[in-house]
Structure formats: C-alpha cells, structure tokens
Amino acid sequence: MSDKTKSLLPDICPRPPNDFHKLNLRIKQVLPSKLYRSGPRDSGEPFFGRTAANRFDAPDKAYGTCYLGLDLHTALAETLLHDLRPVGGRFLVAAAQFASRWIVRFENVDDQKLKLADLTGVGLLRAGGHAALSAVVPYDVPQQWSHQVHIHPAGFDGSHYLSRKLNDHPAVVLFDKPSTQAKLGLPIYTALPSVKGIDRICQDLGIEFFV
C-alpha cells in the first residue's frame, strides 16, 4: 500500500498527540456518591484491576483501574451485558449470575470531588480524539490515552468518557492513586436483585432470565 493510499484511510482511533502533557484538558468533577459499580464480589472495593485487558487499563500494568457508571443502566450494560449479544432485542441472563452480583456505591469524603479528564464532546475533540476512543477494539490505543491522562501534570483521578454499550451515557475509569482512594468514602453494598427500581432497569435494557 502506498503512502498516498494510507493517507486516505480513515483515522480509526487517533493516538494521543505528542504534546498531550501540555494540553489544558477539560475537567469533569464528580462526587463519589454519584458513581455505580457492578461486580461479582461483596468486599474489597474499590477494586482496581491490573490486567491490561480492559479499555483504559495501564498498557504495562503499572497502575490499577476501576470502572464505574454514572447511573445503574450504564454500570449493568458495561458489566453484566458486556460480552452478550441480544437475541430478538433481548439479553438472556442466567438468574443465578444476576443474583450473585452486587452494586457498590461510595460515601463522599468531606464533599471532595473526583477530578476527571473529560474525554467526551469538545474536550475530546480539542485533545485530538473522537468517538472511536470508546468503541475501537483492540484496546492498545485507548490504553495509550489512559497512560497519558495518568501522567498528565494536572493530576487527574481518572477519565470521564462515553460508554461503548450505551453511547449516550457517560462512564468513569479511576486510577489507583493514593489521592484518588482518599476521595472515596466507605463502600455501600447492595445485592443486585434488591436494588431499588431494578425491575424497571432490566426492562429498559431488555434483560430476560433463564434458569
């Protein structure tokens, strides 16, 4: 393929620019109590994974990441439904799997807010990216963005980005930093079947159960 032909190909997911550390990135501030995390465990939260297997993980596993939604719809779509495809517009979920999951919320700490790099809308545009950042597979380029946000001199706690599963809903990834953990209050666990309004949310998402 010639260089001229390559130049005509769409930029599927741009890498962060070389001067990323100099950019005055837009900031999104979020109270910890506004976050929802869905997981199979009822202890050890916040859980920061170091697998380099998720979208905004550290590419070299140098730091941990914790993924959350700003609403329960997003938290479930990005976890419970992450690897499922709909059948006739419905997601078939094992009842036992659903019953074993928990929703975790966090108390606030003196009203401290998490400082997030806003990788949506104008913020993402001016940083040199676009919507593919939340959708492209594999994750090597998004992980480069994660690394650059992590080392940015502004000292971000994580990033605010668009959910891949619900592309009109934002999601959050937090970095395992002492300053970030200090802003997260005590975790509050609720068994998923006991969450208020869960029946309506399952209906919205098209979740059906099988034994």
PDB file of C-alpha atoms in Angstrom:
ATOM      1  CA  MET A   1       0.000   0.000   0.000  1.00  0.00           C
ATOM      2  CA  SER A   2       1.430   3.383  -0.981  1.00  0.00           C
ATOM      3  CA  ASP A   3       1.851   6.253   1.478  1.00  0.00           C
ATOM      4  CA  LYS A   4      -0.685   8.219  -0.554  1.00  0.00           C
ATOM      5  CA  THR A   5      -3.256   5.441  -0.190  1.00  0.00           C
ATOM      6  CA  LYS A   6      -2.564   5.198   3.539  1.00  0.00           C
ATOM      7  CA  SER A   7      -3.185   8.927   3.928  1.00  0.00           C
ATOM      8  CA  LEU A   8      -6.687   8.481   2.512  1.00  0.00           C
ATOM      9  CA  LEU A   9      -7.663   5.829   5.051  1.00  0.00           C
ATOM     10  CA  PRO A  10      -9.900   6.971   7.922  1.00  0.00           C
ATOM     11  CA  ASP A  11      -8.189   7.629  11.234  1.00  0.00           C
ATOM     12  CA  ILE A  12      -9.933   4.819  13.117  1.00  0.00           C
ATOM     13  CA  CYS A  13      -8.699   5.900  16.549  1.00  0.00           C
ATOM     14  CA  PRO A  14      -6.054   8.612  16.794  1.00  0.00           C
ATOM     15  CA  ARG A  15      -3.252   8.194  19.290  1.00  0.00           C
ATOM     16  CA  PRO A  16      -2.834  10.948  21.877  1.00  0.00           C
ATOM     17  CA  PRO A  17      -0.792  13.827  20.453  1.00  0.00           C
ATOM     18  CA  ASN A  18       2.863  14.223  21.378  1.00  0.00           C
ATOM     19  CA  ASP A  19       2.112  17.418  23.305  1.00  0.00           C
ATOM     20  CA  PHE A  20      -0.682  15.818  25.352  1.00  0.00           C
ATOM     21  CA  HIS A  21       1.088  16.705  28.596  1.00  0.00           C
ATOM     22  CA  LYS A  22       0.889  20.389  27.632  1.00  0.00           C
ATOM     23  CA  LEU A  23      -2.835  20.395  26.858  1.00  0.00           C
ATOM     24  CA  ASN A  24      -5.236  22.244  29.119  1.00  0.00           C
ATOM     25  CA  LEU A  25      -7.683  19.348  29.265  1.00  0.00           C
ATOM     26  CA  ARG A  26     -11.300  19.915  30.181  1.00  0.00           C
ATOM     27  CA  ILE A  27     -12.136  18.747  33.690  1.00  0.00           C
ATOM     28  CA  LYS A  28     -15.204  16.869  34.901  1.00  0.00           C
ATOM     29  CA  GLN A  29     -15.718  16.871  38.661  1.00  0.00           C
ATOM     30  CA  VAL A  30     -17.829  14.086  40.160  1.00  0.00           C
ATOM     31  CA  LEU A  31     -18.845  13.259  43.721  1.00  0.00           C
ATOM     32  CA  PRO A  32     -18.060   9.623  44.601  1.00  0.00           C
ATOM     33  CA  SER A  33     -21.681   9.140  45.717  1.00  0.00           C
ATOM     34  CA  LYS A  34     -22.796   9.645  42.099  1.00  0.00           C
ATOM     35  CA  LEU A  35     -20.956   6.505  40.929  1.00  0.00           C
ATOM     36  CA  TYR A  36     -22.255   2.945  40.482  1.00  0.00           C
ATOM     37  CA  ARG A  37     -20.122  -0.150  40.251  1.00  0.00           C
ATOM     38  CA  SER A  38     -21.418  -3.609  39.388  1.00  0.00           C
ATOM     39  CA  GLY A  39     -19.378  -6.642  40.358  1.00  0.00           C
ATOM     40  CA  PRO A  40     -19.436 -10.253  41.488  1.00  0.00           C
ATOM     41  CA  ARG A  41     -17.874  -9.504  44.863  1.00  0.00           C
ATOM     42  CA  ASP A  42     -19.159  -8.040  48.115  1.00  0.00           C
ATOM     43  CA  SER A  43     -15.824  -6.947  49.591  1.00  0.00           C
ATOM     44  CA  GLY A  44     -12.551  -5.315  48.666  1.00  0.00           C
ATOM     45  CA  GLU A  45     -13.980  -2.229  46.947  1.00  0.00           C
ATOM     46  CA  PRO A  46     -12.833  -0.099  45.306  1.00  0.00           C
ATOM     47  CA  PHE A  47     -11.367  -2.859  43.172  1.00  0.00           C
ATOM     48  CA  PHE A  48      -8.513  -1.748  40.914  1.00  0.00           C
ATOM     49  CA  GLY A  49      -7.601  -4.307  38.273  1.00  0.00           C
ATOM     50  CA  ARG A  50      -4.161  -4.615  36.683  1.00  0.00           C
ATOM     51  CA  THR A  51      -4.778  -6.981  33.790  1.00  0.00           C
ATOM     52  CA  ALA A  52      -4.186  -4.673  30.796  1.00  0.00           C
ATOM     53  CA  ALA A  53      -7.262  -6.428  29.362  1.00  0.00           C
ATOM     54  CA  ASN A  54      -9.760  -3.558  29.545  1.00  0.00           C
ATOM     55  CA  ARG A  55     -10.172  -0.400  27.500  1.00  0.00           C
ATOM     56  CA  PHE A  56      -8.392   2.137  29.703  1.00  0.00           C
ATOM     57  CA  ASP A  57      -6.109  -0.184  31.652  1.00  0.00           C
ATOM     58  CA  ALA A  58      -2.432   0.637  32.036  1.00  0.00           C
ATOM     59  CA  PRO A  59      -0.743  -0.880  28.969  1.00  0.00           C
ATOM     60  CA  ASP A  60       2.155  -2.091  31.138  1.00  0.00           C
ATOM     61  CA  LYS A  61       0.023  -2.925  34.224  1.00  0.00           C
ATOM     62  CA  ALA A  62       1.834  -0.159  36.099  1.00  0.00           C
ATOM     63  CA  TYR A  63      -1.344   1.115  37.778  1.00  0.00           C
ATOM     64  CA  GLY A  64      -4.784  -0.267  38.534  1.00  0.00           C
ATOM     65  CA  THR A  65      -8.096   0.894  37.128  1.00  0.00           C
ATOM     66  CA  CYS A  66     -11.670   0.823  38.439  1.00  0.00           C
ATOM     67  CA  TYR A  67     -14.627   1.150  36.037  1.00  0.00           C
ATOM     68  CA  LEU A  68     -17.933   2.709  37.071  1.00  0.00           C
ATOM     69  CA  GLY A  69     -21.104   4.190  35.650  1.00  0.00           C
ATOM     70  CA  LEU A  70     -22.830   7.449  36.480  1.00  0.00           C
ATOM     71  CA  ASP A  71     -26.118   5.547  36.518  1.00  0.00           C
ATOM     72  CA  LEU A  72     -27.203   1.976  37.081  1.00  0.00           C
ATOM     73  CA  HIS A  73     -28.115   1.407  33.430  1.00  0.00           C
ATOM     74  CA  THR A  74     -24.508   2.047  32.392  1.00  0.00           C
ATOM     75  CA  ALA A  75     -22.992   0.017  35.207  1.00  0.00           C
ATOM     76  CA  LEU A  76     -25.013  -3.045  34.184  1.00  0.00           C
ATOM     77  CA  ALA A  77     -24.631  -2.582  30.427  1.00  0.00           C
ATOM     78  CA  GLU A  78     -20.847  -2.395  30.763  1.00  0.00           C
ATOM     79  CA  THR A  79     -20.524  -5.428  33.056  1.00  0.00           C
ATOM     80  CA  LEU A  80     -23.434  -7.864  33.114  1.00  0.00           C
ATOM     81  CA  LEU A  81     -24.133  -7.362  29.396  1.00  0.00           C
ATOM     82  CA  HIS A  82     -20.581  -6.632  28.272  1.00  0.00           C
ATOM     83  CA  ASP A  83     -19.996  -9.904  26.429  1.00  0.00           C
ATOM     84  CA  LEU A  84     -23.587 -10.678  25.448  1.00  0.00           C
ATOM     85  CA  ARG A  85     -25.348 -10.087  22.149  1.00  0.00           C
ATOM     86  CA  PRO A  86     -29.097  -9.511  22.058  1.00  0.00           C
ATOM     87  CA  VAL A  87     -31.387 -12.199  20.696  1.00  0.00           C
ATOM     88  CA  GLY A  88     -34.549 -10.704  19.259  1.00  0.00           C
ATOM     89  CA  GLY A  89     -33.805  -7.475  21.082  1.00  0.00           C
ATOM     90  CA  ARG A  90     -33.418  -9.207  24.457  1.00  0.00           C
ATOM     91  CA  PHE A  91     -30.409 -10.174  26.562  1.00  0.00           C
ATOM     92  CA  LEU A  92     -30.651 -13.634  28.096  1.00  0.00           C
ATOM     93  CA  VAL A  93     -29.002 -13.668  31.525  1.00  0.00           C
ATOM     94  CA  ALA A  94     -28.664 -16.601  33.911  1.00  0.00           C
ATOM     95  CA  ALA A  95     -30.773 -15.948  37.003  1.00  0.00           C
ATOM     96  CA  ALA A  96     -28.009 -17.290  39.259  1.00  0.00           C
ATOM     97  CA  GLN A  97     -25.455 -14.925  37.719  1.00  0.00           C
ATOM     98  CA  PHE A  98     -27.760 -11.968  38.248  1.00  0.00           C
ATOM     99  CA  ALA A  99     -28.449 -12.965  41.846  1.00  0.00           C
ATOM    100  CA  SER A 100     -24.741 -13.223  42.654  1.00  0.00           C
ATOM    101  CA  ARG A 101     -23.864  -9.660  41.658  1.00  0.00           C
ATOM    102  CA  TRP A 102     -23.649  -6.564  43.823  1.00  0.00           C
ATOM    103  CA  ILE A 103     -23.959  -2.837  43.284  1.00  0.00           C
ATOM    104  CA  VAL A 104     -21.378  -0.748  45.078  1.00  0.00           C
ATOM    105  CA  ARG A 105     -21.768   2.931  45.908  1.00  0.00           C
ATOM    106  CA  PHE A 106     -19.294   5.130  47.771  1.00  0.00           C
ATOM    107  CA  GLU A 107     -19.809   7.664  50.501  1.00  0.00           C
ATOM    108  CA  ASN A 108     -18.410  11.137  49.991  1.00  0.00           C
ATOM    109  CA  VAL A 109     -15.400  12.384  51.936  1.00  0.00           C
ATOM    110  CA  ASP A 110     -15.927  15.986  53.042  1.00  0.00           C
ATOM    111  CA  ASP A 111     -17.597  16.685  49.685  1.00  0.00           C
ATOM    112  CA  GLN A 112     -14.324  16.080  47.845  1.00  0.00           C
ATOM    113  CA  LYS A 113     -14.876  15.600  44.142  1.00  0.00           C
ATOM    114  CA  LEU A 114     -13.009  13.311  41.792  1.00  0.00           C
ATOM    115  CA  LYS A 115     -11.045  15.237  39.167  1.00  0.00           C
ATOM    116  CA  LEU A 116     -11.562  13.551  35.808  1.00  0.00           C
ATOM    117  CA  ALA A 117     -10.183  14.268  32.342  1.00  0.00           C
ATOM    118  CA  ASP A 118     -13.247  14.868  30.188  1.00  0.00           C
ATOM    119  CA  LEU A 119     -12.795  12.644  27.129  1.00  0.00           C
ATOM    120  CA  THR A 120     -16.202  13.494  25.662  1.00  0.00           C
ATOM    121  CA  GLY A 121     -17.543  16.172  23.340  1.00  0.00           C
ATOM    122  CA  VAL A 122     -15.472  19.300  22.905  1.00  0.00           C
ATOM    123  CA  GLY A 123     -12.948  18.079  25.454  1.00  0.00           C
ATOM    124  CA  LEU A 124     -12.115  15.007  23.405  1.00  0.00           C
ATOM    125  CA  LEU A 125     -12.180  16.946  20.129  1.00  0.00           C
ATOM    126  CA  ARG A 126      -9.680  19.529  21.352  1.00  0.00           C
ATOM    127  CA  ALA A 127      -7.424  16.795  22.732  1.00  0.00           C
ATOM    128  CA  GLY A 128      -7.209  15.280  19.241  1.00  0.00           C
ATOM    129  CA  GLY A 129      -9.578  12.339  19.646  1.00  0.00           C
ATOM    130  CA  HIS A 130     -13.064  11.315  18.574  1.00  0.00           C
ATOM    131  CA  ALA A 131     -15.826   8.819  19.374  1.00  0.00           C
ATOM    132  CA  ALA A 132     -13.812   5.779  18.251  1.00  0.00           C
ATOM    133  CA  LEU A 133     -11.882   6.032  21.525  1.00  0.00           C
ATOM    134  CA  SER A 134     -14.872   4.476  23.302  1.00  0.00           C
ATOM    135  CA  ALA A 135     -15.533   1.813  20.684  1.00  0.00           C
ATOM    136  CA  VAL A 136     -12.331   0.647  18.998  1.00  0.00           C
ATOM    137  CA  VAL A 137     -11.060  -2.902  19.520  1.00  0.00           C
ATOM    138  CA  PRO A 138      -8.375  -3.930  20.408  1.00  0.00           C
ATOM    139  CA  TYR A 139      -7.579  -1.574  23.259  1.00  0.00           C
ATOM    140  CA  ASP A 140      -3.964  -0.642  22.562  1.00  0.00           C
ATOM    141  CA  VAL A 141      -4.733   2.951  21.518  1.00  0.00           C
ATOM    142  CA  PRO A 142      -7.261   3.695  24.319  1.00  0.00           C
ATOM    143  CA  GLN A 143      -4.678   2.362  26.774  1.00  0.00           C
ATOM    144  CA  GLN A 144      -2.179   4.908  25.405  1.00  0.00           C
ATOM    145  CA  TRP A 145      -4.739   7.618  26.175  1.00  0.00           C
ATOM    146  CA  SER A 146      -5.132   6.205  29.671  1.00  0.00           C
ATOM    147  CA  HIS A 147      -1.383   6.341  30.230  1.00  0.00           C
ATOM    148  CA  GLN A 148      -1.175   9.948  29.067  1.00  0.00           C
ATOM    149  CA  VAL A 149      -4.059  11.016  31.306  1.00  0.00           C
ATOM    150  CA  HIS A 150      -2.481   9.141  34.226  1.00  0.00           C
ATOM    151  CA  ILE A 151       0.838  11.016  33.921  1.00  0.00           C
ATOM    152  CA  HIS A 152      -0.674  14.397  32.974  1.00  0.00           C
ATOM    153  CA  PRO A 153       0.646  17.175  35.244  1.00  0.00           C
ATOM    154  CA  ALA A 154      -2.942  18.198  36.117  1.00  0.00           C
ATOM    155  CA  GLY A 155      -3.086  15.174  38.436  1.00  0.00           C
ATOM    156  CA  PHE A 156      -6.289  13.505  37.279  1.00  0.00           C
ATOM    157  CA  ASP A 157      -8.048  10.814  39.325  1.00  0.00           C
ATOM    158  CA  GLY A 158      -9.250   9.184  36.104  1.00  0.00           C
ATOM    159  CA  SER A 159     -11.239   9.845  32.945  1.00  0.00           C
ATOM    160  CA  HIS A 160     -14.835  10.627  32.015  1.00  0.00           C
ATOM    161  CA  TYR A 161     -15.768   9.008  28.688  1.00  0.00           C
ATOM    162  CA  LEU A 162     -18.723   7.645  26.740  1.00  0.00           C
ATOM    163  CA  SER A 163     -19.938   4.124  27.387  1.00  0.00           C
ATOM    164  CA  ARG A 164     -19.451   1.768  24.453  1.00  0.00           C
ATOM    165  CA  LYS A 165     -22.636  -0.147  25.248  1.00  0.00           C
ATOM    166  CA  LEU A 166     -24.775   2.945  25.906  1.00  0.00           C
ATOM    167  CA  ASN A 167     -23.212   5.591  23.721  1.00  0.00           C
ATOM    168  CA  ASP A 168     -25.374   8.389  25.088  1.00  0.00           C
ATOM    169  CA  HIS A 169     -24.325   7.651  28.683  1.00  0.00           C
ATOM    170  CA  PRO A 170     -21.011   8.612  30.291  1.00  0.00           C
ATOM    171  CA  ALA A 171     -18.812   6.228  32.237  1.00  0.00           C
ATOM    172  CA  VAL A 172     -15.828   6.697  34.519  1.00  0.00           C
ATOM    173  CA  VAL A 173     -12.478   4.978  34.964  1.00  0.00           C
ATOM    174  CA  LEU A 174     -10.499   5.742  38.126  1.00  0.00           C
ATOM    175  CA  PHE A 175      -6.776   5.309  38.628  1.00  0.00           C
ATOM    176  CA  ASP A 176      -5.294   3.546  41.628  1.00  0.00           C
ATOM    177  CA  LYS A 177      -3.604   6.571  43.190  1.00  0.00           C
ATOM    178  CA  PRO A 178      -3.430   7.415  46.906  1.00  0.00           C
ATOM    179  CA  SER A 179      -5.042  10.793  46.152  1.00  0.00           C
ATOM    180  CA  THR A 180      -7.906   9.076  44.343  1.00  0.00           C
ATOM    181  CA  GLN A 181      -8.528   6.481  47.028  1.00  0.00           C
ATOM    182  CA  ALA A 182      -8.544   9.219  49.666  1.00  0.00           C
ATOM    183  CA  LYS A 183     -11.576  10.774  47.975  1.00  0.00           C
ATOM    184  CA  LEU A 184     -13.604   7.540  48.043  1.00  0.00           C
ATOM    185  CA  GLY A 185     -15.563   7.047  51.243  1.00  0.00           C
ATOM    186  CA  LEU A 186     -16.799   3.774  52.650  1.00  0.00           C
ATOM    187  CA  PRO A 187     -18.321   1.371  50.102  1.00  0.00           C
ATOM    188  CA  ILE A 188     -22.015   0.585  50.374  1.00  0.00           C
ATOM    189  CA  TYR A 189     -23.039  -2.838  49.025  1.00  0.00           C
ATOM    190  CA  THR A 190     -26.481  -3.802  47.794  1.00  0.00           C
ATOM    191  CA  ALA A 191     -27.313  -7.179  46.291  1.00  0.00           C
ATOM    192  CA  LEU A 192     -28.336  -6.517  42.692  1.00  0.00           C
ATOM    193  CA  PRO A 193     -31.825  -8.097  42.979  1.00  0.00           C
ATOM    194  CA  SER A 194     -32.529  -5.770  45.947  1.00  0.00           C
ATOM    195  CA  VAL A 195     -31.585  -2.517  44.209  1.00  0.00           C
ATOM    196  CA  LYS A 196     -34.460  -0.056  44.107  1.00  0.00           C
ATOM    197  CA  GLY A 197     -36.059   0.090  40.654  1.00  0.00           C
ATOM    198  CA  ILE A 198     -34.111  -2.891  39.309  1.00  0.00           C
ATOM    199  CA  ASP A 199     -37.157  -4.404  37.583  1.00  0.00           C
ATOM    200  CA  ARG A 200     -37.661  -1.254  35.513  1.00  0.00           C
ATOM    201  CA  ILE A 201     -33.976  -1.080  34.652  1.00  0.00           C
ATOM    202  CA  CYS A 202     -33.966  -4.708  33.489  1.00  0.00           C
ATOM    203  CA  GLN A 203     -36.989  -3.938  31.339  1.00  0.00           C
ATOM    204  CA  ASP A 204     -35.265  -0.871  29.856  1.00  0.00           C
ATOM    205  CA  LEU A 205     -32.158  -2.899  28.992  1.00  0.00           C
ATOM    206  CA  GLY A 206     -34.132  -5.843  27.646  1.00  0.00           C
ATOM    207  CA  ILE A 207     -32.869  -8.354  30.227  1.00  0.00           C
ATOM    208  CA  GLU A 208     -34.632 -11.705  30.499  1.00  0.00           C
ATOM    209  CA  PHE A 209     -33.630 -14.514  32.847  1.00  0.00           C
ATOM    210  CA  PHE A 210     -33.194 -18.210  32.394  1.00  0.00           C
ATOM    211  CA  VAL A 211     -32.517 -20.898  34.999  1.00  0.00           C
TER     212      VAL A 211
END
